[in-house]
Steps between C-alpha positions, in 0.01 A plus 500: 500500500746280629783668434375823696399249797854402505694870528214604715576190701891574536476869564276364787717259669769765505327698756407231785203658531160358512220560262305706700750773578612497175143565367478757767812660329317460135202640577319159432369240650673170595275243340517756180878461528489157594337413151743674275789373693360187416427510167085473506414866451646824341430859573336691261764822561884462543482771752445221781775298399741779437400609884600131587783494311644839672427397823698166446811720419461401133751710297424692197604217235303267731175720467528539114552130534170469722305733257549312167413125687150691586479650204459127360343361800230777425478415109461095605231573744279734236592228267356228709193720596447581150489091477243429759198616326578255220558239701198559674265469171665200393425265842168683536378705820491287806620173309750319701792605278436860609636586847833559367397871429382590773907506645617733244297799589487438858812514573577780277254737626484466837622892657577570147191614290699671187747218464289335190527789285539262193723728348784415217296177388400675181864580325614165581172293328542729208864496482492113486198438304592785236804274334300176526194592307704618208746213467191205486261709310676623220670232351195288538286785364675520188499139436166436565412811227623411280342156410161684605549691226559274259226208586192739552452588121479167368159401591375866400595481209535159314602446161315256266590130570701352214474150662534316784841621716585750276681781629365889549813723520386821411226603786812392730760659340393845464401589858886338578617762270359768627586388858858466403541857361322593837852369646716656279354828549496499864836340476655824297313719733673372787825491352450850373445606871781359641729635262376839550525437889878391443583791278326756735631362809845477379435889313361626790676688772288296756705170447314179517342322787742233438770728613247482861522240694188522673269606228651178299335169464711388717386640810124517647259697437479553845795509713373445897632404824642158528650467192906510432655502157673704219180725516427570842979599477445761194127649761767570808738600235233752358418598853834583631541751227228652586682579838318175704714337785477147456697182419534419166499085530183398286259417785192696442437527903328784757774796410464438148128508557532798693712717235275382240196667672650799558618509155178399337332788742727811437485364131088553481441122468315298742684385801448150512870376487423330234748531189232531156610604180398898562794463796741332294478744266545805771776368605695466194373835440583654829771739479479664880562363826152486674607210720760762670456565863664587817713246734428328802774801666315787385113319585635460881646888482143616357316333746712589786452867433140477428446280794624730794264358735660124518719468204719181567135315526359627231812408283462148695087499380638591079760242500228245639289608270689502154880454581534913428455429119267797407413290160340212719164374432310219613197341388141446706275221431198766387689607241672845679853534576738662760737816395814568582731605832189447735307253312210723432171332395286613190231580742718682731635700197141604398422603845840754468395620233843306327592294172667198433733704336558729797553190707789380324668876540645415839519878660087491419471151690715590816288854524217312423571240770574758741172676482337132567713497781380850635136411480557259793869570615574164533604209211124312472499549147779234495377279788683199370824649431488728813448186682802325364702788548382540897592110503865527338569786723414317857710205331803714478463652805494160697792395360 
């Protein structure tokens, strides 16, 4: 959280400008801001920082920048909210080690009801547990069968005593035996199967997953924001041939995110920008370009002809809203997401009669935008962004 207190903190001072009016500018209000400039709260949707960002002049490397520190902010707070309930049944309700929950939630929620959404907790408890249970319990498993086996016959069936001490081998020995052909049977089974694997991997006109990076031990088996390696290199690698614009540096941050949800979606997987197996495996398999789209040059020609009415503000409102990258999508704290040129919300694409798929085709956003603009004939449906805009364009006009 710190981290996005601190570039929130700098874009700030950059502007000379109080809290208030830059709130005012936001679309927030000041205390709200107050608290995530300072580090005690974090907004459930990046919307409200990317407004703050844009109206601190924050450039496009700064606002991916911005994105991926709340992006981790957001994943610390559910973490710590996930916490709280634990914490709360091991000091008891209203015992004096208690009142420490109490700050967690209030700060978090206050003008922000969706932010505790709770989502992405599951992958990572299974992703780390997963590994963990298998290394401790099979070894110790095995070892404790073993000599189970082998001491639970004896006292069923005993053999006649030939004197004091003497020894009973055979009840012992034969359940050993049988126990130890067990092994050597599973053994040869397993062997079997990974020599067939080997010979019809390296038969096989598929190749071997070895030859794959990410479907390898030696990656994840989910690849997510925040991490930067080998893997997340050979995912922008993967992505970039399927016609995404991005950097190709290792960094699994917002673009990557970004081109990985639009991938997933035009690939009929779930959009989660998550990268499982089943997307791995599409994108090794991918042979098209479905991460081709138009440029920033031919978004701001589209829009000016479609937008006759006011077309430089309207170009002013799409840049705002997702730098003119018809392939942008953000995510909302209810689970829902914003589309393309014009940032159009799930709900607002139901009430068009629109897809997520349509969304991402950039003439069908600007159209769609411009009917939403003809409803009222003014730029409400972007309050925020129109706001900024109005604001950038009395700046340059006083100086």
């Amino acid at each position: 959280m710190e981290e996005l207190a601190e570039l929130l903190r700098e874009l700030k001072g950059r502007t000379n400008r109080s809290y208030a009016a830059l709130a005012a500018r936001s679309g927030v209000s000041g205390s709200a801001l107050h608290r995530y400039c300072s580090g005690t709260s974090v907004p459930g949707d990046y919307e409200v920082i990317g407004r703050f960002g844009k109206v601190c002049g924050a450039g496009s490397e700064e606002l991916l920048e911005l994105h991926r520190r709340w992006v981790l902010a957001d994943a610390e707070r559910k973490r710590a909210v996930s916490r709280a309930p634990a914490a709360v049944s091991a000091t008891g309700s209203g015992g004096p080690g208690s009142p420490a929950t109490p700050d967690v939630s209030g700060d978090e929620t206050e003008g922000e009801p969706d932010g505790e959404t709770g989502v992405g907790t599951g992958p990572d408890v299974e992703a780390e547990a997963g590994p963990d249970v298998e290394a401790e319990a099979g070894p110790d498993a095995e070892a404790e069968a073993v000599p189970g086996a082998a001491a639970e016959p004896g006292p069923l069936c005993p053999a006649p005593a030939q004197g004091p001490g003497a020894a009973v081998p055979p009840p012992h020995r034969r359940p050993l035996i049988a126990v130890l052909a067990l092994a050597v049977v599973a053994a040869a089974g397993v062997a079997a199967a990974l020599l067939g694997k080997v010979f019809t991997s390296s038969g096989g006109s598929g190749g071997s997953s070895d030859d794959r990076l990410l479907l390898s031990s030696r990656c994840p088996v989910v690849v997510s924001m925040g991490q930067s390696d080998a893997c997340v290199h050979e995912l922008q690698s993967l992505l970039a041939r399927a016609g995404g614009k991005l950097d190709i540096d290792g960094a699994f941050g917002p673009v990557t995110q970004m081109r990985v949800v639009v991938f997933q979606l035009r690939s009929g997987l779930t959009p989660n920008g998550s990268v499982d197996e089943r997307t791995k495996r599409a994108l090794y398999e991918n042979a098209g370009k479905p991460l081709g789209t138009w440029t920033p040059e031919r978004v701001t020609r589209r829009i000016r002809e479609v937008f006759t009415e006011d077309p430089e503000r309207a170009v002013g409102i799409a840049d705002c809203a997702s730098l003119l990258d018809p392939l942008y999508t953000l995510p909302n704290s209810n689970a829902t997401r914003n589309w393309g040129v014009f940032q159009l919300y799930d709900g607002t694409l139901r009430k068009l009669g629109g897809t997520r798929e349509q969304a991402l085709d950039p003439d069908w956003n600007i159209r769609a935008a411009h009917r939403l603009w003809a409803l009222t004939h003014d730029f409400s449906a972007w309050q925020a962004c129109d706001r900024a805009y109005r604001a950038g364009s009395k700046g340059g006009k006083g100086s």
